[in-house]
mmCIF file of C-alpha atoms in Angstrom:
data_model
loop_
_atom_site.group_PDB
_atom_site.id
_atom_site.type_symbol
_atom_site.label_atom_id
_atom_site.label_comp_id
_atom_site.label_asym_id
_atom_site.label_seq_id
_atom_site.Cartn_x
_atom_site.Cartn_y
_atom_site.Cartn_z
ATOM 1 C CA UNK A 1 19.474 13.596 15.723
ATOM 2 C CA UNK A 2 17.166 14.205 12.813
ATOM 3 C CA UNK A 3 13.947 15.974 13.960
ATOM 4 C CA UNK A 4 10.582 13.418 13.951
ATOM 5 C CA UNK A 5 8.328 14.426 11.143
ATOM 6 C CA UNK A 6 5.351 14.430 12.812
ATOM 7 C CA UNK A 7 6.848 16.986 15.442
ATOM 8 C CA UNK A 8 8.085 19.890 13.024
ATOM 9 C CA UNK A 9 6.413 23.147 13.183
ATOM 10 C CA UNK A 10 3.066 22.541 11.161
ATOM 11 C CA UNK A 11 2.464 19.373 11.230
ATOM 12 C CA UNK A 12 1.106 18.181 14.300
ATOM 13 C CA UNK A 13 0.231 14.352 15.556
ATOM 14 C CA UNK A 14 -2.576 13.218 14.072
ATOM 15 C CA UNK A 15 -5.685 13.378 15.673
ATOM 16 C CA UNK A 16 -9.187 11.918 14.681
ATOM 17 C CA UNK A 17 -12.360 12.496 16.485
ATOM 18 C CA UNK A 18 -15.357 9.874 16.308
ATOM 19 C CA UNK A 19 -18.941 9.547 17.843
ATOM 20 C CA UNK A 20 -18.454 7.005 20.324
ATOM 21 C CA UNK A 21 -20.793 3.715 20.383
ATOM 22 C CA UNK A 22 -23.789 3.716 22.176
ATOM 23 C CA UNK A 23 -23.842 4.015 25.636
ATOM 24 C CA UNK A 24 -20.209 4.631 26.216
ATOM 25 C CA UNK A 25 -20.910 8.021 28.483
ATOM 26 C CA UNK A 26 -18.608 10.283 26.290
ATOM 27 C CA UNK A 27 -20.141 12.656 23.233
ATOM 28 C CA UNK A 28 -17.304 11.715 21.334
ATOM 29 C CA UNK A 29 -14.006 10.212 21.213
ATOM 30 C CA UNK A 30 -10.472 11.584 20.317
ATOM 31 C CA UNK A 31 -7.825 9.363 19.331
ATOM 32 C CA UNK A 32 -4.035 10.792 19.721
ATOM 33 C CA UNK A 33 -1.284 9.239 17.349
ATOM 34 C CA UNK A 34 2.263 9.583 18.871
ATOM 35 C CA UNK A 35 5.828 8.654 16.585
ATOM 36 C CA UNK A 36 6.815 9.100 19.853
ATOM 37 C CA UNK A 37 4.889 6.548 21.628
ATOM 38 C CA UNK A 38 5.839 2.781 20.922
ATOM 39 C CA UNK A 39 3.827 0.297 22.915
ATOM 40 C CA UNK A 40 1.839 2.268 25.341
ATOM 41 C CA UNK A 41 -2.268 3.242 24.924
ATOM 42 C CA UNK A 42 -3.902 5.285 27.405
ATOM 43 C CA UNK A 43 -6.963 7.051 27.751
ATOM 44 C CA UNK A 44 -8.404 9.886 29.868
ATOM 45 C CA UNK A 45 -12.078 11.950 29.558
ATOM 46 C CA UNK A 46 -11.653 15.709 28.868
ATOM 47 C CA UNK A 47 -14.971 17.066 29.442
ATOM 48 C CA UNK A 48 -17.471 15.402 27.427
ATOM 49 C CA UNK A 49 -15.066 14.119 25.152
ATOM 50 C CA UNK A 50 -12.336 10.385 25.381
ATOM 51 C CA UNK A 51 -8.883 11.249 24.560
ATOM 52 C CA UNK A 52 -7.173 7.741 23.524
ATOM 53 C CA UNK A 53 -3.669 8.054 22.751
ATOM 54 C CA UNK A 54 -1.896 4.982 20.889
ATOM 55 C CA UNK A 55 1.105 4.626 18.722
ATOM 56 C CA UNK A 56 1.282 6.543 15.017
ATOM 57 C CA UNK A 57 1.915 2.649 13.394
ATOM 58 C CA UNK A 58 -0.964 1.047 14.743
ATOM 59 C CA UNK A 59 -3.378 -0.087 11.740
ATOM 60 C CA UNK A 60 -7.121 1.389 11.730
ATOM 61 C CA UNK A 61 -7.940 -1.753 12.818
ATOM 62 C CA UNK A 62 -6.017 -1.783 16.113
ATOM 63 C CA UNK A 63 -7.273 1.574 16.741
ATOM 64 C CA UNK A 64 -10.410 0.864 16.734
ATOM 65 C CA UNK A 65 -10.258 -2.845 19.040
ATOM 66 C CA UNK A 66 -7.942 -0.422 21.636
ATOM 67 C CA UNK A 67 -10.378 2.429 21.344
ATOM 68 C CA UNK A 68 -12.952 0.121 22.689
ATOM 69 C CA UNK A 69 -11.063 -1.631 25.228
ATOM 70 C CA UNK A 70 -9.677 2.023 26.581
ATOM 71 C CA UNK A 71 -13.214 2.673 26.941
ATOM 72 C CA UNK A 72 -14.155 -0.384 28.717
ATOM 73 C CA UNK A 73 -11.435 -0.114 31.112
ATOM 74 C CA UNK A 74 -12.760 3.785 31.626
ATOM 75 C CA UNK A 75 -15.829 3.058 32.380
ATOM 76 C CA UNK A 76 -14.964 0.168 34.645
ATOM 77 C CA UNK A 77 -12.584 2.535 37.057
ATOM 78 C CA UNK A 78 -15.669 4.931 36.651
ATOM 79 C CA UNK A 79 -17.815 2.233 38.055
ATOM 80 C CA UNK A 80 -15.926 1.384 41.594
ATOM 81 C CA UNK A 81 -18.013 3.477 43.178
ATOM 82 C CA UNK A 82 -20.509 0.521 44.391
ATOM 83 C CA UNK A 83 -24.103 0.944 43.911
ATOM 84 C CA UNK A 84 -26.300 0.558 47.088
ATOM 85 C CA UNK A 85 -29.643 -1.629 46.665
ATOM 86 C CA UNK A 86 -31.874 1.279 46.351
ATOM 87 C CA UNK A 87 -29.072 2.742 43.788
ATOM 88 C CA UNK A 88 -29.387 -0.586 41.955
ATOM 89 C CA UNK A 89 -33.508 -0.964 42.621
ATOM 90 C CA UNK A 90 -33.672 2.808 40.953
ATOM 91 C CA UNK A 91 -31.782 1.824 37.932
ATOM 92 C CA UNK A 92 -34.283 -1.489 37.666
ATOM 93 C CA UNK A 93 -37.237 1.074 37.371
ATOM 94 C CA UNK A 94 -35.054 3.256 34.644
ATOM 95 C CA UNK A 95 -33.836 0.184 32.232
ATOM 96 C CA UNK A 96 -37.803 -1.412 32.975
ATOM 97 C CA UNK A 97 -39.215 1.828 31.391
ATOM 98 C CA UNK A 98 -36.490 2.393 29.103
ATOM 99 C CA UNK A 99 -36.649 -0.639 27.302
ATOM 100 C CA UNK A 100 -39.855 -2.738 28.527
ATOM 101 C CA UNK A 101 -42.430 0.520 28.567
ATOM 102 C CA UNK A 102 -42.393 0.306 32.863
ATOM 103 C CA UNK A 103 -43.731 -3.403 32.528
ATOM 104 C CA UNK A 104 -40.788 -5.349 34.436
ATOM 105 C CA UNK A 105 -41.579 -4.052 38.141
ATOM 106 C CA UNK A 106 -39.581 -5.942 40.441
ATOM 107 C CA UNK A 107 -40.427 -5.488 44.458
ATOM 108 C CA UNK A 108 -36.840 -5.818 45.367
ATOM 109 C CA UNK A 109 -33.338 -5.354 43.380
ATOM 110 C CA UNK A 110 -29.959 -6.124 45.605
ATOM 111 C CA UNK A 111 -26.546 -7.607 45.731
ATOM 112 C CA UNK A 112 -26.163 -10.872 47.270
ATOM 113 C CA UNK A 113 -22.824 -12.683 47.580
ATOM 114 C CA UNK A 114 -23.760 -16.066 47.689
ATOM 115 C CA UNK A 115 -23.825 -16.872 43.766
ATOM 116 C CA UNK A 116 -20.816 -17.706 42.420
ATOM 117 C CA UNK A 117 -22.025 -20.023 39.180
ATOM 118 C CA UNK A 118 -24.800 -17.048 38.380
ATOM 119 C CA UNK A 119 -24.874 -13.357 37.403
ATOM 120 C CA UNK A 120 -28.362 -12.905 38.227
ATOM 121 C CA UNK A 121 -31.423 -14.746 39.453
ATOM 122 C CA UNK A 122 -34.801 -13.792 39.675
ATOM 123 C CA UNK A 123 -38.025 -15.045 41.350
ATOM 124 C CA UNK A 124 -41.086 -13.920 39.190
ATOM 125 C CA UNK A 125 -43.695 -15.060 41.810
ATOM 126 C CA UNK A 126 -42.163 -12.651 44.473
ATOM 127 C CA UNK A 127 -40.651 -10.104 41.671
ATOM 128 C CA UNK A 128 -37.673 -9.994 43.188
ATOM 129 C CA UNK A 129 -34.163 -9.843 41.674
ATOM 130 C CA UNK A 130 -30.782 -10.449 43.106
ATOM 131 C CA UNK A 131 -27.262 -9.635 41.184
ATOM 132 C CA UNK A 132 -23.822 -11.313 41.931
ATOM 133 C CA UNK A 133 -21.657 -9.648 44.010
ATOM 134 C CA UNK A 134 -19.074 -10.194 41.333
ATOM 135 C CA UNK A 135 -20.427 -7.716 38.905
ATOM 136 C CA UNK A 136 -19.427 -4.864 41.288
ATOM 137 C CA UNK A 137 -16.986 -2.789 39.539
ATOM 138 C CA UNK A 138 -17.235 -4.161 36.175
ATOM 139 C CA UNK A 139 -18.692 -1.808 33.023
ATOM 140 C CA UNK A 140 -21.843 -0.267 33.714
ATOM 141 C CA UNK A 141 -23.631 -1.780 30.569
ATOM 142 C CA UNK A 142 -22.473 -5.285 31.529
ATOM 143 C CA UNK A 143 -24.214 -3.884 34.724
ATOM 144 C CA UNK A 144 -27.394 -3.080 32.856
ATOM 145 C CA UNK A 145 -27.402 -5.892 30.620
ATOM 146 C CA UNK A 146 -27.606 -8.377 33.760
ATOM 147 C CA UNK A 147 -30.554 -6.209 34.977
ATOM 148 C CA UNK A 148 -32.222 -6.202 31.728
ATOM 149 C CA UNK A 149 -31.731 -10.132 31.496
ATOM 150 C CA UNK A 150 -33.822 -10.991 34.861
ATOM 151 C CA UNK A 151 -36.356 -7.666 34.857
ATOM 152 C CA UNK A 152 -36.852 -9.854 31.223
ATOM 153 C CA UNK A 153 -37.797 -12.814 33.389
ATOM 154 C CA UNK A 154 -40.023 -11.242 35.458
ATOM 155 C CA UNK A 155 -41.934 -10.664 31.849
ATOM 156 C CA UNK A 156 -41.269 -14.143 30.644
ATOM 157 C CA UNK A 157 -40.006 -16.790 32.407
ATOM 158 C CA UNK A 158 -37.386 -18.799 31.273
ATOM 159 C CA UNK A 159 -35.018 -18.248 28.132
ATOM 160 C CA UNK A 160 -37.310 -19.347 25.021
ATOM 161 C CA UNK A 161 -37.784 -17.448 21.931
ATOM 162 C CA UNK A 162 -40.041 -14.972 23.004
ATOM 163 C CA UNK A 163 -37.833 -13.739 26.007
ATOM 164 C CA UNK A 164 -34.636 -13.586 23.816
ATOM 165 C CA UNK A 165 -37.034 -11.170 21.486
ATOM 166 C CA UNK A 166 -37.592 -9.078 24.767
ATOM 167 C CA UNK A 167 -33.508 -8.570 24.992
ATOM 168 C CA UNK A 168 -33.375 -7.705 21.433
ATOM 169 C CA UNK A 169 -34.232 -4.062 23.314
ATOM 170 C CA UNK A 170 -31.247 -3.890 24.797
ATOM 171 C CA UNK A 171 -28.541 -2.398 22.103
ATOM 172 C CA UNK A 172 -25.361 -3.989 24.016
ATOM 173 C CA UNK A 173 -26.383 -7.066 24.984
ATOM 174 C CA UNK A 174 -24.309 -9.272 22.373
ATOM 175 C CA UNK A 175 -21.219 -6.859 23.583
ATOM 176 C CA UNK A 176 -22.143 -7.853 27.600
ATOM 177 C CA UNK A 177 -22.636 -11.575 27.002
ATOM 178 C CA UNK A 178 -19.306 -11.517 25.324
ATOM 179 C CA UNK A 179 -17.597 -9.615 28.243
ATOM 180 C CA UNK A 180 -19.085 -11.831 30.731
ATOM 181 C CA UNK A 181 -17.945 -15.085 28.869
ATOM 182 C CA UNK A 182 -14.704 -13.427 29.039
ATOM 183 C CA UNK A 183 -14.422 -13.090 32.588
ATOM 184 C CA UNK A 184 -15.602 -17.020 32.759
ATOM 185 C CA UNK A 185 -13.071 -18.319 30.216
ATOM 186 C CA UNK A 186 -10.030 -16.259 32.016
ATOM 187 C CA UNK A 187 -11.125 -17.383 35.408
ATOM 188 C CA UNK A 188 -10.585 -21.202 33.906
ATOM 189 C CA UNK A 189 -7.150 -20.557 32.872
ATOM 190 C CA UNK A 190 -4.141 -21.786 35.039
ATOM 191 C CA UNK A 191 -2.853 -19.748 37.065
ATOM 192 C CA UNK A 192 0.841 -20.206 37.281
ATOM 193 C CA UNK A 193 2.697 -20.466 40.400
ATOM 194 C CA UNK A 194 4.410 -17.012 41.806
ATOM 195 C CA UNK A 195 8.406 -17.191 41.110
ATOM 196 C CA UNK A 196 10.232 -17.644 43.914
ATOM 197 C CA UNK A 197 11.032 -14.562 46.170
ATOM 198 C CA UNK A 198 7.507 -13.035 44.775
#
């Protein structure tokens, strides 16, 4: 069997190493080419670092859409761990000074299962903010971007220009909103019945 060039002595797979966008969690990211890998793409965190390993043929393009989905599905099986309410009322208080200068000061931030059509809600007179159940376990800056969007409200009510300026803070929030519509549109498709002896 002829040996794989990219195995002989000297020349290594090629690896590349990138900054990682904002908010991902890692310092930078490492992606892994493999002759030896044909379909498969994985990814693991080595320290402060993402190791994504894909095929040697993918284009640069590929790499980069399966770097980011490797990293959302990282930081989604990072996020299982369920925030409690005063876990989720803390982070409130950290996004509000982050990106609102400690304006947006809600009175009470929890999980409430009873909204199924909404992500959030929020009830400026009382200052209080509740988030769907349903965003448990899903990537932490979806998780932030849902927070943002009603400690927002508490600043301006409703969704005219001026409170779409306020998100303009928030450096993901096109990449959330498109996650989130995501989730919707697959949740509409038809699910096709089990084969039989499934």
């Amino acid at each position: 069997m002829p040996a794989d060039p990219l195995h002989r002595a000297g020349n290594p797979q090629r690896s590349t190493t990138s900054q990682p966008p904002s908010g991902s969690g890692a310092s930078a990211i490492e992606v892994r080419r493999s002759a030896r890998r044909r379909r498969t793409v994985s990814a693991y965190r080595e320290g402060d670092r993402t190791v994504v390993l894909i095929p040697a043929r993918m284009s640069e393009a590929e790499e980069q859409r399966w770097v980011t989905v490797m990293l959302d599905k990282l930081a989604a099986q990072e996020n299982k761990r369920v925030l409690g309410d005063t876990e989720l009322s803390e982070r409130a208080a950290r996004l509000s000074e982050l990106y609102f200068d400690g304006r947006a000061r809600p009175t009470s931030v929890r999980w409430v299962t009873n909204q199924n059509t909404r992500w959030g809600s929020c009830t400026p007179a009382e200052g209080s903010i509740r988030l769907s159940h349903r965003l448990q376990g899903m990537p932490e800056y979806v998780v932030d971007y849902v927070l943002v969007h009603e400690l927002a409200h508490l600043l301006v009510p409703g969704h005219g220009a001026d409170f779409w300026r306020l998100l303009e803070a928030y450096p993901r929030t096109e990449r959330a909103r498109g996650y989130l519509e995501g989730v919707v549109a697959a949740d509409r498709l038809p699910h096709l019945p089990a084969a039989r002896g499934e």
